[in-house]
PDB file of C-alpha atoms in Angstrom:
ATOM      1  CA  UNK A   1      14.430  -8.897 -39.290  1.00 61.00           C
ATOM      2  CA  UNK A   2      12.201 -11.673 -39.823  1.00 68.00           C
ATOM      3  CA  UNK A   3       8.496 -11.677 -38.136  1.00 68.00           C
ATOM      4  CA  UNK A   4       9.383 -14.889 -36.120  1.00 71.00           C
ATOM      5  CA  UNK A   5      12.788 -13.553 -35.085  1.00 78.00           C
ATOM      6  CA  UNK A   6      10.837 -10.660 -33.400  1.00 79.00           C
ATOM      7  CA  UNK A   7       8.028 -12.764 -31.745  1.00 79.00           C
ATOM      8  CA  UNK A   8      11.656 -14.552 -30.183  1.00 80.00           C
ATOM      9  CA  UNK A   9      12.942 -11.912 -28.970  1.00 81.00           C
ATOM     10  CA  UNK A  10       9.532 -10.690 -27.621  1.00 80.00           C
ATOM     11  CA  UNK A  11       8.447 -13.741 -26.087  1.00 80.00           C
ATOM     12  CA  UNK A  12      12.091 -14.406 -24.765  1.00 81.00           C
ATOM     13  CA  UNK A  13      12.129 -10.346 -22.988  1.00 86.00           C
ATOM     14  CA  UNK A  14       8.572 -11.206 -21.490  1.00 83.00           C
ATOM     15  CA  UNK A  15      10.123 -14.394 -19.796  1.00 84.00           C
ATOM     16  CA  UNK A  16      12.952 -12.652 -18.660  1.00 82.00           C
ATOM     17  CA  UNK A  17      10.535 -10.398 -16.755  1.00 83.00           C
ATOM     18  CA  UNK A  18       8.374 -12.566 -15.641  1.00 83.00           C
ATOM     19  CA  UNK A  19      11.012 -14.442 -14.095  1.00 83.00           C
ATOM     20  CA  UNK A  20      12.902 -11.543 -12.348  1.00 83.00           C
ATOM     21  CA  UNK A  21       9.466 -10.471 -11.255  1.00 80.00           C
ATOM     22  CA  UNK A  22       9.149 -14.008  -8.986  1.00 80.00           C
ATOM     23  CA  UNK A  23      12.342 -13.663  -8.181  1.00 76.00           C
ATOM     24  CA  UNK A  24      11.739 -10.732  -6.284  1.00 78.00           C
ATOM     25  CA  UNK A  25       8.857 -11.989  -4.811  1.00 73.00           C
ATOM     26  CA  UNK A  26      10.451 -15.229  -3.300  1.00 74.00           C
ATOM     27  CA  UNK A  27      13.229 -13.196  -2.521  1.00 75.00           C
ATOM     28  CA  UNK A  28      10.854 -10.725   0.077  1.00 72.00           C
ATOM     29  CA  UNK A  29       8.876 -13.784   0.688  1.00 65.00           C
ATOM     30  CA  UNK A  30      12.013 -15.402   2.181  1.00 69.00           C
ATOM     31  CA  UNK A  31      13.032 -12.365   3.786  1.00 69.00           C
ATOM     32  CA  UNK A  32       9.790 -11.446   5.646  1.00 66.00           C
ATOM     33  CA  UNK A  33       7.489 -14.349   5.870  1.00 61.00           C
ATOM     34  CA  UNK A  34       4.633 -12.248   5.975  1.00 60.00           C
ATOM     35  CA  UNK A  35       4.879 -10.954   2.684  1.00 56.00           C
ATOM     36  CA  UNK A  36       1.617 -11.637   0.535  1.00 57.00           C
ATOM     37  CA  UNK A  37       1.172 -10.717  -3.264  1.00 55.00           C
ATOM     38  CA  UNK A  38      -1.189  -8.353  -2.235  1.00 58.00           C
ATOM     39  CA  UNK A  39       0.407  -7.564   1.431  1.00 57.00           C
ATOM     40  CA  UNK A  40      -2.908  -7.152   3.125  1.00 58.00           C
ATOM     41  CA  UNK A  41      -1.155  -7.894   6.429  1.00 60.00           C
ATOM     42  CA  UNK A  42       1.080  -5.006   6.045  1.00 64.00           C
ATOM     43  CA  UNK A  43      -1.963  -2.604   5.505  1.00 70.00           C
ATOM     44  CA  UNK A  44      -3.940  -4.736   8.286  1.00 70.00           C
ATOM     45  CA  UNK A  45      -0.883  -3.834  10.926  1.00 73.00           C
ATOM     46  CA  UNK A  46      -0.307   0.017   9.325  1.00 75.00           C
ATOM     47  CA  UNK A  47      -4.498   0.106  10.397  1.00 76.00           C
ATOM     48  CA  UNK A  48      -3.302  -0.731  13.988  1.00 80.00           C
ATOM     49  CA  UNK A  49      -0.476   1.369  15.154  1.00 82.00           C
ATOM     50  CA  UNK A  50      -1.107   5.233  15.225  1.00 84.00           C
ATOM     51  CA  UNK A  51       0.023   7.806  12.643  1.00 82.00           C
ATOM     52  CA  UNK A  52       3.892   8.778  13.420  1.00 80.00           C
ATOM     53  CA  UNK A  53       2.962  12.453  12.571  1.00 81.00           C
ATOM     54  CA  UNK A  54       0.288  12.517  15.209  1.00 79.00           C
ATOM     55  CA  UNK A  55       2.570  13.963  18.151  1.00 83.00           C
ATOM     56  CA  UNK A  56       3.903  17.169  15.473  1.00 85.00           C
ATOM     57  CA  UNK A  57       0.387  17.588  13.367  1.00 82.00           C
ATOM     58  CA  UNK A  58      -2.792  18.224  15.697  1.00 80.00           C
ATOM     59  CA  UNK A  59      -4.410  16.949  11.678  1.00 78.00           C
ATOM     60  CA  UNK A  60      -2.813  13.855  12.491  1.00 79.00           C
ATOM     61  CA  UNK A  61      -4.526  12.815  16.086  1.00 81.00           C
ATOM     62  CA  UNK A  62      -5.989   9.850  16.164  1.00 81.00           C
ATOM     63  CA  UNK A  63      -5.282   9.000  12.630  1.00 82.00           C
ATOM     64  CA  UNK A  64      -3.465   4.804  12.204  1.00 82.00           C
ATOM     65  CA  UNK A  65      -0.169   5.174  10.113  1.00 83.00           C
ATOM     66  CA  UNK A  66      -2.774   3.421   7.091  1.00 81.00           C
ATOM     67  CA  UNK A  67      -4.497   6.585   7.319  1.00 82.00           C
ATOM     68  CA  UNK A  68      -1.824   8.767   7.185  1.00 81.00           C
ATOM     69  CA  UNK A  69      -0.521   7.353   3.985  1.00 79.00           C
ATOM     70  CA  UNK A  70      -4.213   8.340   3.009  1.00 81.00           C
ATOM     71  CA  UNK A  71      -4.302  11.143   4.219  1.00 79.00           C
ATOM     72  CA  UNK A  72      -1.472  12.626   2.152  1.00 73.00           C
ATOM     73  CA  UNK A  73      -3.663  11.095  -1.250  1.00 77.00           C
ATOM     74  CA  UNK A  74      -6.646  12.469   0.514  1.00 75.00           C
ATOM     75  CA  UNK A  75      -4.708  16.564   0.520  1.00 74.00           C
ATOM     76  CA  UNK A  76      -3.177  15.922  -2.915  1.00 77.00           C
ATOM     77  CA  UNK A  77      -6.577  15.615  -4.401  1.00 77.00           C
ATOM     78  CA  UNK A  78      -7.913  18.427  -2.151  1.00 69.00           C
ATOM     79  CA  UNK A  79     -10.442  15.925  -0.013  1.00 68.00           C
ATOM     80  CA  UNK A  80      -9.199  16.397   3.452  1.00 65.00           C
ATOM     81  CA  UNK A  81     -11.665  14.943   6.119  1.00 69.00           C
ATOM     82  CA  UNK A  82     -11.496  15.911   9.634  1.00 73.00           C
ATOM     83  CA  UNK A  83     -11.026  12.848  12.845  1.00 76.00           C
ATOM     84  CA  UNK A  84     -14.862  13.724  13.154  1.00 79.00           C
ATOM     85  CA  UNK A  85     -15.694  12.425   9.310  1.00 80.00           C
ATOM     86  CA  UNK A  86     -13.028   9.440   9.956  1.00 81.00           C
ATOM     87  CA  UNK A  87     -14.917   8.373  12.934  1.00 84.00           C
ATOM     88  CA  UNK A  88     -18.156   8.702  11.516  1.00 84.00           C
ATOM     89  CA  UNK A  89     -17.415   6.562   8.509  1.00 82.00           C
ATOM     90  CA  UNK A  90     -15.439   3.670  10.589  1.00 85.00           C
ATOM     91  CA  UNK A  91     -18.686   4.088  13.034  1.00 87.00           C
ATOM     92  CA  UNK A  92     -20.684   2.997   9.889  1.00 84.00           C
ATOM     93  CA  UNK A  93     -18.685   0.604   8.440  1.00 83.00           C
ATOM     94  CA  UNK A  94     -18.687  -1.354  11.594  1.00 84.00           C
ATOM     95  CA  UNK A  95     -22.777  -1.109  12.624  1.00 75.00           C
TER      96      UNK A  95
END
């Protein structure tokens, strides 16, 4: 094949993409207003309600549902800080 027919069919596949790629957006965008490209809202309401394992896992108490999507990053890579160390660091963040 020719160098320009390749940069075509390149060029043309990165398009398609792109496209599909708003697509979905608008699509979710339609479907839930609150959708954002970064969906900060979604995080900022996950930060609000409290974990759903906190009634089985005594870990869990007093952890947001944000944190317990954290948390399971937090034991995959070994860190695993207790409510105390949670508290502590929202105490600082906040002062």
């Amino acid at each position: 094949m020719k160098k320009m027919n390749i940069g075509w069919i390149a060029g043309g596949t990165v398009a398609v993409a792109a496209a599909a790629g708003t697509f979905s957006y608008l699509k979710r965008k339609k479907d839930d207003p609150d959708v954002t490209g970064s969906n900060l809202q979604g995080k900022e309401r996950e930060d609000k309600i409290p974990s759903p394992d906190a009634e089985k896992d005594d870990a869990e108490k007093g952890l947001t549902a944000l944190d317990h999507h954290y948390r399971e990053e937090w034991v995959a890579n070994t860190i695993t800080p207790t409510e105390e160390e949670i508290k502590a660091a929202e105490e600082k963040v906040n002062k």
